[in-house]
Coordinates of C-alpha atoms and ligand atoms in Angstrom, one line a residue:
M1 CA 10.4 -28.1 -17.3
M2 CA 9.1 -29.7 -13.5
P3 CA 5.0 -30.1 -13.2
D4 CA 3.5 -27.3 -12.0
V5 CA 2.1 -29.1 -8.8
T6 CA 0.8 -25.9 -7.0
S7 CA -1.6 -24.3 -9.8
D8 CA -5.1 -25.9 -9.8
S9 CA -4.0 -26.9 -13.7
T10 CA -2.8 -30.7 -12.6
K11 CA -4.8 -33.7 -12.9
L12 CA -6.0 -33.3 -9.6
R13 CA -10.0 -34.7 -8.8
P14 CA -12.3 -31.7 -8.1
W15 CA -12.3 -30.9 -4.3
S16 CA -15.6 -31.7 -2.3
G17 CA -14.6 -28.6 0.1
D18 CA -18.1 -27.1 0.3
R19 CA -19.7 -30.6 -0.5
A20 CA -20.2 -33.3 2.4
P21 CA -17.7 -36.4 2.4
A22 CA -19.2 -40.2 1.4
S23 CA -19.2 -40.6 4.7
W24 CA -21.1 -37.7 6.1
G25 CA -23.9 -40.0 4.6
L26 CA -25.6 -37.1 3.3
G27 CA -25.4 -38.0 -0.2
D28 CA -23.4 -38.2 -2.7
G29 CA -21.6 -34.5 -3.3
Q30 CA -24.2 -32.8 -1.3
A31 CA -23.5 -29.6 -0.1
I32 CA -22.6 -28.9 3.1
P33 CA -25.4 -26.8 5.2
W34 CA -23.2 -25.3 7.4
E35 CA -19.6 -23.1 7.2
Y36 CA -16.9 -22.3 9.2
A37 CA -17.1 -18.4 10.5
P38 CA -13.6 -17.0 10.7
A39 CA -12.2 -17.3 14.7
P40 CA -9.0 -15.4 14.6
E41 CA -6.8 -15.4 17.5
G42 CA -6.4 -11.8 19.2
R43 CA -2.6 -10.6 18.0
D44 CA -2.9 -7.9 20.7
V45 CA -2.0 -10.2 23.6
V46 CA 2.0 -9.9 21.9
T47 CA 4.2 -6.6 22.3
L48 CA 6.0 -7.0 18.8
K49 CA 9.1 -5.1 19.5
D50 CA 10.5 -3.3 16.2
R51 CA 13.7 -4.7 16.9
Y52 CA 15.1 -7.5 19.8
G53 CA 18.5 -7.5 20.8
L54 CA 20.7 -10.8 21.9
F55 CA 20.6 -11.8 25.5
I56 CA 23.6 -12.2 27.5
N57 CA 24.9 -12.3 30.7
G58 CA 21.2 -11.5 32.1
R59 CA 20.7 -8.4 29.7
E60 CA 19.0 -7.4 26.1
V61 CA 22.3 -6.2 23.9
P62 CA 23.1 -5.1 21.2
S63 CA 25.4 -7.6 18.7
S64 CA 28.5 -6.1 18.6
D65 CA 28.5 -4.8 15.0
G66 CA 25.1 -3.7 15.1
A67 CA 23.8 -5.9 12.7
V68 CA 19.8 -6.8 12.4
F69 CA 18.3 -9.1 9.9
P70 CA 14.3 -9.4 9.7
T71 CA 12.0 -12.0 10.9
V72 CA 8.8 -12.3 9.2
N73 CA 5.5 -13.7 9.4
P74 CA 5.4 -16.4 6.5
A75 CA 1.6 -16.6 6.0
T76 CA 1.8 -13.0 5.3
E77 CA 5.1 -12.2 3.9
E78 CA 5.0 -9.2 6.9
K79 CA 8.5 -8.1 8.5
L80 CA 7.7 -8.5 12.3
A81 CA 10.6 -7.5 14.1
D82 CA 14.4 -6.9 13.4
V83 CA 16.2 -8.9 15.5
S84 CA 20.1 -8.5 16.4
R85 CA 22.5 -11.0 14.5
A86 CA 25.4 -11.7 16.6
T87 CA 29.0 -11.8 15.8
P88 CA 31.3 -14.7 16.4
T89 CA 32.8 -11.7 19.5
D90 CA 29.0 -11.9 20.8
V91 CA 29.1 -15.6 21.0
D92 CA 32.0 -15.6 22.7
R93 CA 31.0 -12.7 25.3
A94 CA 27.8 -15.0 25.5
I95 CA 30.3 -18.5 26.4
R96 CA 32.2 -16.1 28.7
A97 CA 29.0 -15.4 30.5
A98 CA 27.9 -19.0 30.7
R99 CA 31.0 -20.1 31.7
R100 CA 31.2 -18.0 34.9
A101 CA 27.9 -18.5 35.9
Q102 CA 28.1 -22.0 35.9
R103 CA 31.3 -21.8 38.2
K104 CA 30.4 -18.5 40.2
S105 CA 26.2 -19.1 40.6
W106 CA 24.8 -22.3 38.6
G107 CA 26.9 -24.8 39.2
T108 CA 27.3 -24.1 42.9
L109 CA 23.9 -24.3 43.7
P110 CA 22.1 -27.0 45.5
G111 CA 19.8 -28.9 43.6
R112 CA 16.9 -28.0 45.4
E113 CA 17.6 -24.7 44.5
R114 CA 17.9 -25.3 40.6
A115 CA 15.0 -26.9 41.0
K116 CA 13.0 -23.7 42.3
Y117 CA 14.2 -22.0 39.4
L118 CA 12.8 -24.5 36.9
F119 CA 9.2 -24.3 38.5
R120 CA 8.8 -20.1 37.9
I121 CA 9.8 -20.8 34.7
A122 CA 7.6 -23.8 34.0
R123 CA 4.7 -21.6 36.2
I124 CA 5.3 -18.0 33.8
L125 CA 5.2 -20.5 30.8
Q126 CA 1.9 -21.5 31.8
E127 CA 0.7 -17.9 32.8
R128 CA 2.2 -16.1 29.5
S129 CA 0.9 -19.0 27.6
R130 CA -1.1 -17.0 25.0
E131 CA 1.3 -14.8 24.3
F132 CA 3.9 -17.4 23.7
A133 CA 1.2 -19.5 21.3
V134 CA 0.2 -16.4 19.3
L135 CA 4.0 -15.2 19.0
E136 CA 4.7 -18.9 17.5
T137 CA 2.3 -19.2 15.0
M138 CA 2.9 -15.4 13.7
D139 CA 6.7 -16.3 13.7
S140 CA 6.8 -20.2 12.4
G141 CA 3.5 -20.7 10.5
K142 CA 1.9 -23.4 12.9
P143 CA -2.1 -22.9 13.5
I144 CA -2.7 -21.4 16.4
K145 CA -4.6 -24.7 17.7
E146 CA -0.7 -26.6 17.7
S147 CA 1.1 -24.3 18.9
R148 CA -1.8 -23.5 22.0
D149 CA -2.4 -26.8 22.5
V150 CA 0.9 -28.8 21.6
D151 CA 4.5 -26.4 21.9
I152 CA 3.4 -24.0 24.2
P153 CA 1.8 -26.9 27.1
L154 CA 4.4 -29.8 26.1
A155 CA 7.2 -26.5 27.0
A156 CA 6.6 -26.0 30.1
A157 CA 6.0 -29.8 30.9
H158 CA 8.9 -30.0 30.6
F159 CA 10.4 -27.6 32.8
W160 CA 7.7 -29.2 35.3
Y161 CA 9.2 -32.8 34.8
Y162 CA 13.1 -31.5 34.7
A163 CA 12.8 -29.4 37.5
G164 CA 11.4 -32.4 39.7
W165 CA 15.1 -34.2 38.5
A166 CA 16.9 -31.5 39.7
D167 CA 17.0 -32.1 43.8
K168 CA 16.9 -35.7 42.8
L169 CA 20.0 -36.8 40.6
E170 CA 21.1 -39.2 43.1
Y171 CA 18.3 -41.3 42.4
A172 CA 18.2 -40.7 38.6
F173 CA 21.4 -42.3 38.8
P174 CA 22.1 -44.7 41.6
G175 CA 25.5 -44.9 43.0
R176 CA 26.7 -42.9 41.4
V177 CA 27.5 -38.9 41.6
A178 CA 26.7 -37.0 38.9
K179 CA 28.2 -33.9 37.8
P180 CA 27.1 -31.2 35.2
L181 CA 29.6 -31.1 31.9
G182 CA 29.7 -27.1 31.5
V183 CA 28.7 -24.9 29.2
A184 CA 25.9 -26.7 26.3
A185 CA 26.1 -24.9 23.1
Q186 CA 23.0 -25.7 21.7
V187 CA 21.3 -25.1 17.9
I188 CA 17.8 -25.4 17.3
P189 CA 15.2 -25.4 14.0
W190 CA 11.9 -24.0 13.3
N191 CA 9.5 -26.7 13.6
F192 CA 9.0 -26.8 17.3
P193 CA 10.9 -23.5 18.4
L194 CA 9.8 -22.9 21.8
L195 CA 9.6 -27.3 22.4
M196 CA 13.3 -27.5 21.1
L197 CA 14.6 -24.8 22.8
S198 CA 13.3 -26.4 26.3
W199 CA 13.9 -30.0 25.4
K200 CA 17.4 -28.4 25.4
I201 CA 17.6 -25.8 28.2
A202 CA 15.4 -27.5 30.8
P203 CA 17.6 -30.9 31.5
A204 CA 21.0 -29.0 31.1
L205 CA 19.6 -26.4 34.1
A206 CA 18.9 -29.4 35.6
A207 CA 21.7 -30.7 36.0
G208 CA 23.4 -28.0 36.7
N209 CA 24.9 -26.6 33.0
T210 CA 24.6 -23.5 31.8
V211 CA 23.7 -22.6 28.4
V212 CA 24.4 -20.8 25.2
L213 CA 21.5 -21.0 22.6
K214 CA 21.0 -20.0 18.8
P215 CA 17.7 -20.4 17.5
A216 CA 16.5 -21.0 13.9
S217 CA 17.2 -17.7 11.8
T218 CA 13.4 -17.8 11.0
T219 CA 12.0 -18.1 14.3
P220 CA 14.4 -16.2 16.8
L221 CA 11.0 -14.2 18.7
S222 CA 9.9 -17.0 21.2
A223 CA 13.1 -17.8 22.2
L224 CA 13.9 -14.0 22.6
L225 CA 10.5 -13.5 24.2
F226 CA 12.2 -16.7 26.5
A227 CA 14.8 -14.6 27.6
D228 CA 12.1 -12.5 29.6
V229 CA 11.4 -14.8 31.3
C230 CA 14.4 -16.1 32.3
R231 CA 14.4 -12.5 33.4
Q232 CA 11.4 -12.8 35.7
A233 CA 12.0 -15.8 36.7
D234 CA 15.2 -14.0 38.4
L235 CA 17.1 -16.5 37.2
P236 CA 21.0 -15.9 37.6
P237 CA 22.7 -13.6 34.9
G238 CA 24.5 -15.6 32.2
V239 CA 22.7 -19.3 32.8
V240 CA 20.8 -18.4 30.0
N241 CA 22.0 -17.1 26.8
I242 CA 20.7 -16.7 23.3
V243 CA 22.7 -15.9 20.3
P244 CA 20.4 -15.4 17.1
G245 CA 22.3 -15.4 14.0
P246 CA 23.5 -17.7 10.5
A247 CA 24.6 -20.7 10.7
E248 CA 28.1 -19.7 10.9
I249 CA 27.2 -18.9 13.9
G250 CA 25.9 -22.3 15.0
M251 CA 29.3 -23.3 13.7
H252 CA 31.4 -20.5 15.6
L253 CA 29.5 -21.5 18.7
V254 CA 29.5 -25.8 18.8
S255 CA 33.3 -25.3 17.6
S256 CA 34.1 -23.1 20.7
P257 CA 36.6 -24.4 23.0
G258 CA 34.7 -22.8 25.7
V259 CA 31.5 -25.4 25.5
D260 CA 31.6 -28.8 27.1
K261 CA 28.3 -29.4 25.1
V262 CA 26.8 -29.7 22.0
A263 CA 23.2 -30.5 21.1
F264 CA 22.1 -30.0 18.2
T265 CA 18.4 -30.4 16.4
G266 CA 18.4 -30.0 12.3
S267 CA 19.2 -31.3 9.5
T268 CA 21.3 -34.7 8.3
G269 CA 23.6 -32.3 6.2
V270 CA 24.1 -29.2 9.2
G271 CA 24.2 -32.1 12.2
K272 CA 27.8 -34.5 10.1
L273 CA 29.0 -31.3 9.8
I274 CA 28.9 -30.4 13.2
H275 CA 29.8 -33.9 14.4
R276 CA 33.2 -33.3 12.1
A277 CA 33.8 -30.0 13.1
I278 CA 34.1 -31.6 17.1
A279 CA 35.2 -34.6 16.4
G280 CA 39.1 -35.3 18.1
T281 CA 37.6 -33.1 21.3
D282 CA 36.2 -34.1 24.3
K283 CA 33.0 -32.6 24.4
A284 CA 29.7 -34.4 25.0
I285 CA 27.4 -34.6 21.9
T286 CA 23.9 -35.2 21.5
L287 CA 22.2 -35.3 17.4
E288 CA 18.1 -35.0 16.6
L289 CA 18.3 -35.0 13.0
G290 CA 16.0 -36.0 9.5
G291 CA 13.8 -38.8 9.6
K292 CA 11.5 -40.5 7.4
A293 CA 9.2 -42.6 9.4
A294 CA 6.6 -45.5 8.3
N295 CA 3.3 -45.7 10.0
I296 CA 2.3 -49.3 8.9
V297 CA -1.7 -50.2 8.9
F298 CA -2.3 -53.6 9.1
E299 CA -5.7 -55.3 7.7
D300 CA -6.9 -55.8 11.2
A301 CA -6.2 -52.0 11.9
A302 CA -9.0 -49.7 13.1
L303 CA -9.6 -48.1 10.0
D304 CA -11.0 -44.5 10.8
Q305 CA -9.0 -44.3 13.4
A306 CA -5.8 -45.1 11.8
V307 CA -6.7 -42.5 9.3
E308 CA -6.9 -39.9 12.1
G309 CA -3.4 -41.6 13.0
I310 CA -2.3 -40.6 9.4
V311 CA -3.5 -37.7 9.4
N312 CA -1.8 -36.2 12.6
G313 CA 1.3 -38.2 11.6
I314 CA 1.9 -36.3 8.3
Y315 CA -0.5 -32.5 8.0
F316 CA 0.5 -32.1 11.9
N317 CA 2.8 -28.7 11.7
Q318 CA 2.3 -29.0 7.6
G319 CA 4.6 -32.2 8.0
E320 CA 7.5 -30.0 8.9
V321 CA 7.9 -32.7 11.8
C322 CA 11.3 -35.0 11.6
C323 CA 9.1 -38.0 12.8
A324 CA 6.5 -37.6 10.8
G325 CA 4.8 -40.5 9.4
S326 CA 5.9 -39.5 5.8
R327 CA 5.2 -43.2 4.1
L328 CA 2.3 -45.3 4.8
L329 CA 2.5 -48.5 4.2
A330 CA -0.9 -50.1 3.7
Q331 CA -1.4 -53.8 3.7
E332 CA -2.4 -54.3 0.0
S333 CA -6.2 -56.1 1.4
I334 CA -7.6 -52.6 2.6
V335 CA -5.3 -50.2 0.9
E336 CA -8.0 -49.7 -1.2
P337 CA -10.8 -48.2 1.4
L338 CA -7.5 -47.1 3.1
I339 CA -6.9 -44.3 0.6
E340 CA -10.7 -43.6 -0.3
K341 CA -11.6 -43.0 3.4
L342 CA -8.2 -41.0 3.3
K343 CA -9.3 -38.9 0.1
D344 CA -12.1 -38.3 2.1
R345 CA -11.0 -37.1 5.0
L346 CA -8.0 -34.6 3.2
S347 CA -11.3 -32.8 1.7
T348 CA -11.8 -32.1 5.7
I349 CA -8.5 -30.2 6.1
R350 CA -8.4 -26.5 6.8
V351 CA -5.5 -25.2 5.1
G352 CA -5.1 -21.5 5.2
D353 CA -4.6 -18.3 8.2
P354 CA -2.4 -20.3 11.2
L355 CA -4.4 -17.5 13.8
D356 CA -7.7 -18.9 12.5
K357 CA -8.5 -21.5 15.5
N358 CA -10.4 -23.7 12.8
T359 CA -7.1 -24.1 10.8
D360 CA -5.6 -27.3 10.6
V361 CA -2.8 -26.6 8.3
G362 CA -0.7 -23.1 7.9
A363 CA 2.0 -21.7 6.5
I364 CA 5.0 -23.4 5.5
N365 CA 8.2 -21.5 7.3
S366 CA 10.1 -20.2 4.8
R367 CA 9.8 -19.4 0.9
Q368 CA 12.9 -21.9 0.9
Q369 CA 11.3 -24.9 2.3
L370 CA 8.4 -24.4 0.4
E371 CA 10.7 -24.1 -2.7
K372 CA 12.3 -27.9 -1.2
I373 CA 9.4 -29.3 -0.9
T374 CA 7.5 -28.1 -4.3
E375 CA 10.5 -29.2 -5.9
L376 CA 10.1 -33.1 -4.7
V377 CA 6.4 -33.0 -5.5
A378 CA 7.2 -32.2 -8.8
A379 CA 9.8 -35.1 -8.5
G380 CA 7.7 -37.6 -7.0
V381 CA 5.1 -36.5 -10.7
A382 CA 8.3 -36.9 -12.8
E383 CA 8.9 -40.1 -11.5
G384 CA 5.6 -41.7 -12.1
A385 CA 3.8 -41.6 -8.8
E386 CA 0.3 -40.3 -8.7
L387 CA -0.7 -36.9 -7.0
Y388 CA -3.6 -36.4 -5.3
Q389 CA -4.5 -33.0 -3.7
P390 CA -7.7 -31.3 -2.3
N391 CA -8.6 -28.4 -4.8
C392 CA -8.5 -26.3 -1.5
E393 CA -7.9 -22.0 -2.1
L394 CA -5.0 -20.9 -0.5
P395 CA -4.3 -17.4 0.7
D396 CA -3.6 -15.1 -1.7
R397 CA 0.1 -14.7 -0.2
G398 CA 2.1 -16.1 2.1
Y399 CA 3.5 -19.7 2.1
F400 CA 0.8 -22.4 1.7
F401 CA 0.7 -26.1 0.3
R402 CA -1.7 -28.1 -0.5
P403 CA -2.2 -31.2 2.1
T404 CA -0.7 -34.0 -0.9
L405 CA -0.9 -37.6 -1.2
F406 CA 1.0 -40.3 -3.7
T407 CA -0.3 -43.5 -4.5
N408 CA 1.6 -45.6 -7.2
V409 CA 5.1 -44.9 -5.7
A410 CA 8.1 -47.3 -5.8
Q411 CA 10.6 -47.8 -3.2
S412 CA 12.7 -45.7 -5.0
H413 CA 11.5 -43.1 -6.1
R414 CA 12.6 -40.0 -3.8
I415 CA 9.8 -38.8 -2.1
A416 CA 9.8 -42.8 -0.4
Q417 CA 13.5 -42.0 0.3
E418 CA 14.9 -38.4 1.1
E419 CA 12.9 -36.5 4.0
I420 CA 10.4 -33.7 2.8
F421 CA 9.3 -32.2 5.5
G422 CA 6.6 -31.3 4.1
P423 CA 2.5 -32.0 4.2
V424 CA 3.4 -34.9 1.8
L425 CA 2.2 -38.4 2.3
S426 CA 3.6 -41.3 0.4
V427 CA 1.8 -44.3 -0.3
L428 CA 3.5 -47.6 -0.1
T429 CA 2.0 -51.4 0.4
F430 CA 3.1 -54.8 1.9
R431 CA 1.6 -58.1 1.5
T432 CA 3.6 -59.9 5.0
P433 CA 4.9 -58.7 8.2
D434 CA 8.4 -59.3 6.9
E435 CA 7.6 -57.4 4.3
A436 CA 6.4 -54.1 6.1
I437 CA 9.5 -55.2 8.0
E438 CA 11.2 -54.1 5.0
K439 CA 10.5 -51.6 3.1
A440 CA 10.3 -49.7 6.9
N441 CA 13.6 -50.1 7.6
N442 CA 14.9 -49.6 4.2
T443 CA 15.5 -46.2 4.7
P444 CA 19.2 -44.2 5.9
Y445 CA 16.7 -42.7 8.4
G446 CA 15.4 -44.7 11.8
L447 CA 13.6 -42.2 14.2
S448 CA 10.5 -42.9 14.6
A449 CA 7.2 -45.4 13.1
G450 CA 3.7 -46.4 13.6
V451 CA 1.7 -49.9 13.9
W452 CA -1.9 -50.1 13.4
T453 CA -2.9 -52.9 14.3
E454 CA -5.7 -54.6 16.7
K455 CA -3.1 -57.7 17.2
G456 CA -0.9 -56.8 20.6
S457 CA 1.0 -59.8 19.8
R458 CA 2.0 -58.3 16.3
I459 CA 2.7 -54.8 17.8
L460 CA 5.0 -55.9 20.4
S461 CA 6.9 -58.2 16.7
M462 CA 7.3 -55.4 15.4
V463 CA 8.4 -52.9 17.8
R464 CA 11.5 -55.2 18.0
R465 CA 12.5 -55.4 14.7
L466 CA 11.7 -52.0 13.7
R467 CA 14.7 -49.5 13.7
A468 CA 13.6 -46.2 14.6
G469 CA 13.9 -44.7 18.0
V470 CA 10.3 -44.2 18.8
V471 CA 7.3 -46.4 17.6
W472 CA 4.0 -45.3 18.1
A473 CA 1.3 -48.0 18.4
N474 CA -2.0 -47.3 17.0
T475 CA -1.4 -43.6 17.6
F476 CA 1.0 -40.8 16.2
N477 CA 3.1 -38.1 16.9
R478 CA 2.5 -38.1 20.9
F479 CA 4.9 -36.7 22.8
D480 CA 5.7 -36.9 26.5
P481 CA 8.3 -35.1 28.8
T482 CA 8.9 -38.6 30.3
S483 CA 9.6 -40.7 27.6
P484 CA 12.5 -40.7 25.9
F485 CA 13.6 -39.0 22.1
G486 CA 15.9 -40.2 19.4
G487 CA 17.4 -42.0 16.3
Y488 CA 19.4 -44.4 14.4
K489 CA 21.3 -44.3 11.8
E490 CA 21.0 -40.9 10.4
S491 CA 18.7 -39.6 12.4
G492 CA 21.4 -39.1 15.0
F493 CA 22.3 -40.0 18.3
G494 CA 21.5 -39.6 21.7
R495 CA 18.4 -38.8 23.6
E496 CA 16.0 -36.3 24.6
G497 CA 13.6 -36.4 27.2
G498 CA 13.2 -38.8 29.6
M499 CA 15.8 -39.8 32.2
H500 CA 17.7 -40.5 28.9
G501 CA 17.6 -36.9 28.3
L502 CA 18.9 -36.2 31.9
H503 CA 21.9 -38.0 31.3
A504 CA 23.0 -36.3 28.4
Y505 CA 23.7 -33.3 30.5
V506 CA 26.0 -35.3 33.5
R507 CA 29.4 -36.7 33.6
L508 CA 29.1 -39.7 36.3
E509 CA 31.6 -40.2 38.8
D510 CA 32.0 -42.9 41.0
R511 CA 31.0 -42.4 44.6
Ligands
NDP601 P1 19.3 -26.9 9.2 O1 19.5 -28.2 9.5 O2 20.0 -25.8 8.7 O3 18.9 -25.8 10.5 C1 18.8 -26.0 11.9 C2 18.9 -24.8 12.7 O4 21.2 -25.2 12.3 C3 19.1 -23.8 12.6 O5 19.2 -23.0 13.6 C4 20.6 -23.2 11.8 O6 20.5 -21.9 11.4 C5 21.7 -23.8 12.3 N1 22.6 -24.2 11.4 C6 22.8 -24.1 9.5 N2 23.3 -24.3 9.0 C7 24.8 -24.6 10.2 C8 25.9 -25.2 10.5 N3 26.6 -24.9 9.3 N4 26.4 -25.1 11.4 C9 25.8 -25.0 12.8 N5 24.6 -24.5 12.9 C10 23.5 -24.5 11.4 O7 17.5 -26.7 8.6 P2 17.2 -25.9 7.9 O8 16.6 -24.9 8.1 O9 18.2 -25.9 6.6 O10 16.2 -27.3 7.1 C11 16.2 -28.3 5.8 C12 16.7 -29.3 6.6 O11 16.1 -30.1 7.1 C13 14.6 -29.5 6.5 O12 13.8 -29.4 4.8 C14 13.9 -30.9 6.9 O13 14.1 -32.0 6.0 C15 15.3 -30.9 8.2 N6 15.5 -30.4 9.4 C16 14.9 -31.5 10.2 C17 14.7 -31.1 11.1 C18 14.5 -32.4 12.6 O14 13.5 -31.8 13.5 N7 15.5 -33.1 12.7 C19 13.9 -29.6 11.5 C20 14.7 -28.4 10.4 C21 14.8 -29.3 9.8 P3 19.6 -20.7 10.5 O15 18.5 -21.2 10.4 O16 20.4 -19.8 10.6 O17 19.9 -21.5 9.2

C-alpha cells in the first residue's frame, strides 16, 4: 500500500503556521500577533461565456461536429465554461486560413507594418492585464500574484520585444536575408498558458509567419481571450488561429503537411512522439521539454538569500515549472542550518485560494497532475527519503498539495531522477565542486540550474561545466524576453526568447 502523504497522519513535524518561526526572534513557539485578512481579487473583471468557440480565420466558430469539452477551475472543481473541441477538419481549415494569410496579407506586409500590430497587441495585453490575470488564475490554479506580476507582464513584454525586431531582421542576421518559414504549428502546455502562447506567437509573427496554436485542454481560456485581443488589434484574418482540443488534435496539427514549423512545449514523452511523427519531413522544429534542475548552494553563499531563491525555485507556480529547481544540492558543511532555515520558511508559505493576493502556493492544475505528484511523493517515502511538510490547512475542495521537502535523498531515488512537476524539493549533498557538477549533470535532462556562492570565479567555472541551457547565479527563475531559453539532452532543443527565438522562425538566405 502506498503511504498516505496527503493526510496529517504521516510523520510530519507539528506545524508552526500560527506560531512565529524561530528566525523572527519572538521566542520559541510564540503566537504570531496578527493574522492575514482575506484579500480576494475581484472576479468581476472577467466576463465568462458559457461556451467558447474555435478561432479560425479571424472568427469565433463552433467545431465542425458541435462537440465541446468543459474547462474546470482546479481550486474549486467548478466548471468555468464549455469549449469547442476542434476536429481534424477544423484543424485543416485553420491551416488553410493561416496559409492564405501568410501568402496574401501577413507575409507581404513590410516589417514596420507587422511591428505596429505587435505593438498594438502588447498594449492591449497591458490594458486588459487584470482581466487576463484573473482568468488565468481561475483556469490554471496559479496564485493571482504570480499571474498578475509575472505571467501577464512577461507575455506583454514578449510582444513589445519582438515588435521591435519585426522591421530590423537585417540587423538581427547581418549579411543574410531572413525569410519567414510559413505556417507554424504550436502546441503549448498548461503551466504558463498565456506566457507560452506569447513565447511562440510573438517571434513567429514578427518574422512574417502565421500560426495555428493548440492550447492545453485544462487551460484554453486565456488563449481564447487572446483571440479577442487579435480581433481588437484588427489583425488580418488567419494570421492567428486557435484550436483547442485533445492530444490527437495536437498530433494532427503538427503532422499536417500544411505546416512548415513545429514548436512544442510539454513533456519529454510527447516531445519524442512529435519528433518521430515529423521525422523525414523538412519541417523546422523546436522542442522545450521537461527538467530536473539542480540548485547548488556552496558553503560561502548568503544563506538567507539562498533560502528565498530555493523557495522561489521550487514552490513558484506550485513547482509546475519545467525549469524548477527541484533538486537542492547543498554543500555538506551548511546542510543542517540550510534545512533548518528552509523548514522555518516553509511554515510561512500560504497555500490556498489562488485568487487571494496573499496566497503563495495555489492549486495543482488538474486531478491527474495531483495524482502524479502524490504517487511520486509516496515513492520517495517508500524508497527511504525523509518527508517534511508544514501542516498547513488545505481547502476542502480543489486540487491542493502541501509544499514538500525531502531529505536523506539518494541519487537513485525516483524523486531525484523524475520530473515531479509539483511543489516537491529533494535535498542532496556534496563536498566538492566536482561532486556537485557530477550530481547536477547526472540526469537525463538539461534545462536549467542555479549556483549560490559569493565567488565570481566559482560561478564562471560552474556555469561552464553545467549541462543546462540556463544557469542562474545567486537567483532563480528569472525570465526576460531578451534572453534565450531552452535545453540540452531530454529537455529538448532550439531556443525561445531573444534573437535566438527569432532565428527559430526564419530561413536565412544569402543576399
Ligand atoms: P503533455 O506533454 O501531454 O501536454 C502538453 C501539450 O501537448 C498539451 O497541449 C497537450 O494537449 C499536448 N499533447 C499531449 N499529447 C500530445 C500528442 N500526442 N501530440 C501532440 N500534442 C499532444 O503534458 P501533460 O499535461 O500530460 O503533463 C505531463 C507531464 O509533462 C507533467 O507532469 C510534467 O512533468 C511535464 N510537462 C512539462 C511541461 C514543460 O513546460 N516542459 C509543461 C507541461 C507538462 P492536452 O492538454 O489536450 O493533453
